[in-house]
Coordinates of C-alpha atoms in Angstrom, one line a residue:
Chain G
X1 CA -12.2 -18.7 -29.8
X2 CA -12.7 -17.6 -26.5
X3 CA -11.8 -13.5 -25.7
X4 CA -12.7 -11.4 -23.2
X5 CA -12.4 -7.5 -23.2
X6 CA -12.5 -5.8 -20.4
X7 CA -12.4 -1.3 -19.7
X8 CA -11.1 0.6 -19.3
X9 CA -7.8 -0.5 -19.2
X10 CA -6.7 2.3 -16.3
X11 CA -8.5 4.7 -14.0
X12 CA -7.6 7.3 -11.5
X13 CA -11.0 8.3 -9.8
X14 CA -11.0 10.1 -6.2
X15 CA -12.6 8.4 -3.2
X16 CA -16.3 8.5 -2.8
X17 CA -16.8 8.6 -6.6
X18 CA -18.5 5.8 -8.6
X19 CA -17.2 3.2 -10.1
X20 CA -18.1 1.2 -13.1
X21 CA -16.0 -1.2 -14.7
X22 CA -17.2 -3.5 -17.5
X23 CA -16.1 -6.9 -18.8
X24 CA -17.5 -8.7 -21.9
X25 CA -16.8 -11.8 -23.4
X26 CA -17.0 -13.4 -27.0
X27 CA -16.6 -17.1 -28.3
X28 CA -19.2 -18.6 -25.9
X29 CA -22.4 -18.8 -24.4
X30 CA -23.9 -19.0 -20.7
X31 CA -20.4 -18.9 -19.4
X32 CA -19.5 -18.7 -15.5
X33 CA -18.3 -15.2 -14.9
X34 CA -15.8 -14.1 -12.5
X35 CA -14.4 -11.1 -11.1
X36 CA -11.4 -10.9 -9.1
X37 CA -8.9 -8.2 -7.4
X38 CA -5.0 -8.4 -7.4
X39 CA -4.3 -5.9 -4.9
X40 CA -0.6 -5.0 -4.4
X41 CA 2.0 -7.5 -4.0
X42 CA 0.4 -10.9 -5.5
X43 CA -2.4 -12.5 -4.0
X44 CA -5.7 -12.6 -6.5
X45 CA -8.9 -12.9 -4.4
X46 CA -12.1 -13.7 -5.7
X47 CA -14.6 -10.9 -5.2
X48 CA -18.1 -11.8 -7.8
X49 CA -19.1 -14.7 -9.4
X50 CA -22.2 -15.3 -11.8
X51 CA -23.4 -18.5 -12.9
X52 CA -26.1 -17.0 -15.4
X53 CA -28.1 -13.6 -15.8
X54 CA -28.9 -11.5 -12.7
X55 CA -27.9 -14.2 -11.2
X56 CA -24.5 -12.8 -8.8
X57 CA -22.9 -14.4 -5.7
X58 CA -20.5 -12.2 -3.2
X59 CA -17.1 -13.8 -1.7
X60 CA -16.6 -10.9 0.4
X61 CA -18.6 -8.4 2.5
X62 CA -17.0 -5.3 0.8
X63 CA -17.7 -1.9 -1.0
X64 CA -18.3 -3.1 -4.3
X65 CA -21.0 -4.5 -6.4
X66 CA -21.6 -6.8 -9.0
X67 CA -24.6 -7.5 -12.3
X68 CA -25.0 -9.1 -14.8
X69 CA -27.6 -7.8 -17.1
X70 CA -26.5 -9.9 -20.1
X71 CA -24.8 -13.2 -20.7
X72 CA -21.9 -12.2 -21.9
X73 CA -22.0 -9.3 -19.8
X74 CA -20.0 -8.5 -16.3
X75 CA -20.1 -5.2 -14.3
X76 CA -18.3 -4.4 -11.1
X77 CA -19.6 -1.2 -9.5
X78 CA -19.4 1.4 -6.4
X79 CA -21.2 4.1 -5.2
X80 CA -18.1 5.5 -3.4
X81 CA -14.8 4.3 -3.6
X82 CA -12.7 3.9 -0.7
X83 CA -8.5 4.4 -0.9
X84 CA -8.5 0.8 0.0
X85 CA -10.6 -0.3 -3.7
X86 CA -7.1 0.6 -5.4
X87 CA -6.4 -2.4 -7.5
X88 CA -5.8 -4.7 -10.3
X89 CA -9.2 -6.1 -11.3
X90 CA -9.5 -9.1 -13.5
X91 CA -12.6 -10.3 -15.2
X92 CA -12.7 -14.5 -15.9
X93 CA -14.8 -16.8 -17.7
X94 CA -14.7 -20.1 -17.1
X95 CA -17.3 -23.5 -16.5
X96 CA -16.9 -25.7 -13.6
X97 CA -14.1 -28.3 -13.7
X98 CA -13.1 -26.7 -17.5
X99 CA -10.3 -23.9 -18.1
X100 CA -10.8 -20.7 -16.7
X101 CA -9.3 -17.5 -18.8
X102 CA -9.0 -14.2 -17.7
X103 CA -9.5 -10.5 -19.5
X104 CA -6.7 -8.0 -20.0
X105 CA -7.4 -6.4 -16.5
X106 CA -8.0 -2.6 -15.7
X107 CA -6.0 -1.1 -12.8
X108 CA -7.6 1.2 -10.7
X109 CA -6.1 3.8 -8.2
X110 CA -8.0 5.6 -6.3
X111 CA -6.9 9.2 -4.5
Chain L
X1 CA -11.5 -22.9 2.2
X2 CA -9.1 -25.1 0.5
X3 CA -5.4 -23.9 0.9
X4 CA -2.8 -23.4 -1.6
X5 CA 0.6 -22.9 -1.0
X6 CA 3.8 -22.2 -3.6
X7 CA 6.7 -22.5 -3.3
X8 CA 9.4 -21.2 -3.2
X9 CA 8.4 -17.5 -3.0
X10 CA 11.1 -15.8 -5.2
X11 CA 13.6 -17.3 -7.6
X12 CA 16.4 -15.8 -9.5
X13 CA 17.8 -17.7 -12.1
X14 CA 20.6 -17.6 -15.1
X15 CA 19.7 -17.6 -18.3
X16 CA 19.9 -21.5 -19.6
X17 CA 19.4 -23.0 -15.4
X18 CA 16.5 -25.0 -15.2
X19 CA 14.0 -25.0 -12.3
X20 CA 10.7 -26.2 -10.3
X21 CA 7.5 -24.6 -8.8
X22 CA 6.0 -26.1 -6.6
X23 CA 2.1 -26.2 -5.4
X24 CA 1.0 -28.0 -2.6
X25 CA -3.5 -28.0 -1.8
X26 CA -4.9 -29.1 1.0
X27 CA -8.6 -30.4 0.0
X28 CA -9.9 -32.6 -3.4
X29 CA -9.7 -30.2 -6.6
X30 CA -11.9 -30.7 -9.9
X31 CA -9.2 -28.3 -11.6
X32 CA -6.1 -27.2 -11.2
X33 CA -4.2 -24.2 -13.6
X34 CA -0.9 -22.8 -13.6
X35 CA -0.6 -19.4 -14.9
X36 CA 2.3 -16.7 -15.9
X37 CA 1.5 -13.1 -14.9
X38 CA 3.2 -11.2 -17.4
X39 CA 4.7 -7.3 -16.8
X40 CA 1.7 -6.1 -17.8
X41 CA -0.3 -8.0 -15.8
X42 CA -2.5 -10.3 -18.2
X43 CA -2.4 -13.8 -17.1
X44 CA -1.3 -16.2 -19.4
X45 CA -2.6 -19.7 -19.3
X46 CA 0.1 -22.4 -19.3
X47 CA -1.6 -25.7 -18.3
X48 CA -4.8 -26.9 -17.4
X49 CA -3.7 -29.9 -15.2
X50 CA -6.2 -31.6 -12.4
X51 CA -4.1 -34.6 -12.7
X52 CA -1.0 -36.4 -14.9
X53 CA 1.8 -34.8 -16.7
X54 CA 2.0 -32.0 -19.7
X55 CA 4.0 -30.6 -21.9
X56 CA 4.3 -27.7 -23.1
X57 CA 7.6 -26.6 -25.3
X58 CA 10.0 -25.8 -22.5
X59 CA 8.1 -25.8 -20.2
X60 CA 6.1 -28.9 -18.2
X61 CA 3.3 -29.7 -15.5
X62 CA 2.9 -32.9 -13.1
X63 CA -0.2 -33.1 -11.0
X64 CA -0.2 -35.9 -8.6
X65 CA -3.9 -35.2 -7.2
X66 CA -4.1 -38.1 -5.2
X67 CA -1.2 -36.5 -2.6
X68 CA -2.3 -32.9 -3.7
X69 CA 0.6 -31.2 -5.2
X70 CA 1.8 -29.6 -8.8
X71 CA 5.3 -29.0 -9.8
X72 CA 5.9 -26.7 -12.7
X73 CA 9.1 -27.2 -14.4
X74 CA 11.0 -24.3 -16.2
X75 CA 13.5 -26.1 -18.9
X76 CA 16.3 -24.2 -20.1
X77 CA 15.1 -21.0 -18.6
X78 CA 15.1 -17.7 -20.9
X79 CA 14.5 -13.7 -19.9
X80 CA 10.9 -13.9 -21.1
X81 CA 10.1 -16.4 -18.4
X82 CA 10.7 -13.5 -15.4
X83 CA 7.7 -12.9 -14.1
X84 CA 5.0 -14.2 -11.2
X85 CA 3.6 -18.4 -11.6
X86 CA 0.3 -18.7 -10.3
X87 CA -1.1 -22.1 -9.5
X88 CA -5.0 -22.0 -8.8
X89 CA -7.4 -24.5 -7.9
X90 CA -11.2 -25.6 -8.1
X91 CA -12.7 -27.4 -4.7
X92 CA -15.1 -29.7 -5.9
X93 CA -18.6 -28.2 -5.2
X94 CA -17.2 -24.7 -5.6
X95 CA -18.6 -23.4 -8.8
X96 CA -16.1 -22.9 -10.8
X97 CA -14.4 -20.6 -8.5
X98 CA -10.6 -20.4 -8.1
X99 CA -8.7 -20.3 -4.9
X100 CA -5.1 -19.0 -5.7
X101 CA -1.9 -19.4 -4.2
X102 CA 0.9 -16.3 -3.3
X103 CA 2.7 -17.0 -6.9
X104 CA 6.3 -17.5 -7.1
X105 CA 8.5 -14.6 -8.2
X106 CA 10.7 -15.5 -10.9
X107 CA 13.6 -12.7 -12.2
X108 CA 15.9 -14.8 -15.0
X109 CA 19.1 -13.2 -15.6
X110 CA 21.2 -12.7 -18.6

């Protein structure tokens, strides 16, 4: 089956610190990768997608970054981390027009 | 971008009351899921639903993609239900990508 594991779970980390967060998945090959942010309140907006190795699209003009140096590997990165990066972050996998699943999360807050 | 919209935005509900969720998109959709973000966060798949009706235990999903909406229906509602429904949608053409709605709050009481 299908699982995606994604750390670390939590992070404090001050502004203008890196940032790398990492997301694997198991069960599949040459999946669509996602990442998305859940920042407070509800809303989940889509941030990185990847349709195949080095191969990364951006939603949104923002801080962060986004590779993909294996298949079944996802990293979100920063240079230096603004207040406003505080989140939920959520790794998916998915195909077009199939199920999508989503990873544990790790919630960052940044000080 | 396509528009989702849930509603209502909050519901509180006995223990045993039944209920519906309600998703209405504005544009054609290869996919559509409903989740259940649980306390800690993880989202739980429910249904995979573009179109027709599921089952699922207590719980069931009508997609009627031609007039673009989904209704989620809580049977028989328990305290592990609380939580946030998501329902989230694929635009044809779109890569797989999701375009989420605001999530209903739902708090079921004893």
């Amino acid at each position: 089956s299908q699982t995606i594991h994604q750390w670390p779970a939590t992070l404090v980390q001050p502004v203008g610190s890196p940032l790398s967060l990492e997301c694997t998945v198991e069960g599949t090959s040459n999946p669509n990768l996602y990442w998305y942010r859940q920042a407070a309140g509800r809303g989940l907006q889509l941030l990185f997608y990847s349709v195949g190795i080095g191969q990364i699209s951006s939603e949104v003009p923002q801080n962060l970054s986004a590779s993909r140096p294996q298949d079944r590997q996802f990293i979100l990165s920063s240079k230096k981390l603004l207040l406003s990066d505080s989140g939920f972050y959520l790794c998916a996998m998915g195909r077009v027009a199939y199920e999508q699943y989503f990873g544990p999360g790790t919630r960052l807050t940044v000080t | 971008g396509i528009q989702v919209e849930q509603s209502p935005p909050d519901l509180i509900l006995q223990e045993g009351a039944n209920s519906t969720l309600r998703c209405n998109f504005s544009d054609s959709v290869n996919n559509l899921q409903w989740f259940h973000q649980n306390p800690w966060g993880q989202l739980i798949n429910l249904f995979y639903i573009p179109s027709g009706t599921k089952q699922n235990g207590r719980l069931s999903a009508t997609t009627v993609a031609t007039e673009r909406y989904s209704l989620l229906y809580i049977s028989s509602s328990q305290t592990t239900d609380s939580g946030v429904y998501f329902c989230a949608v694929e635009r044809v053409d779109s890569w797989g990508k999701l375009q989420f709605g605001a999530g209903t709050q739902v708090v079921v009481t004893p």
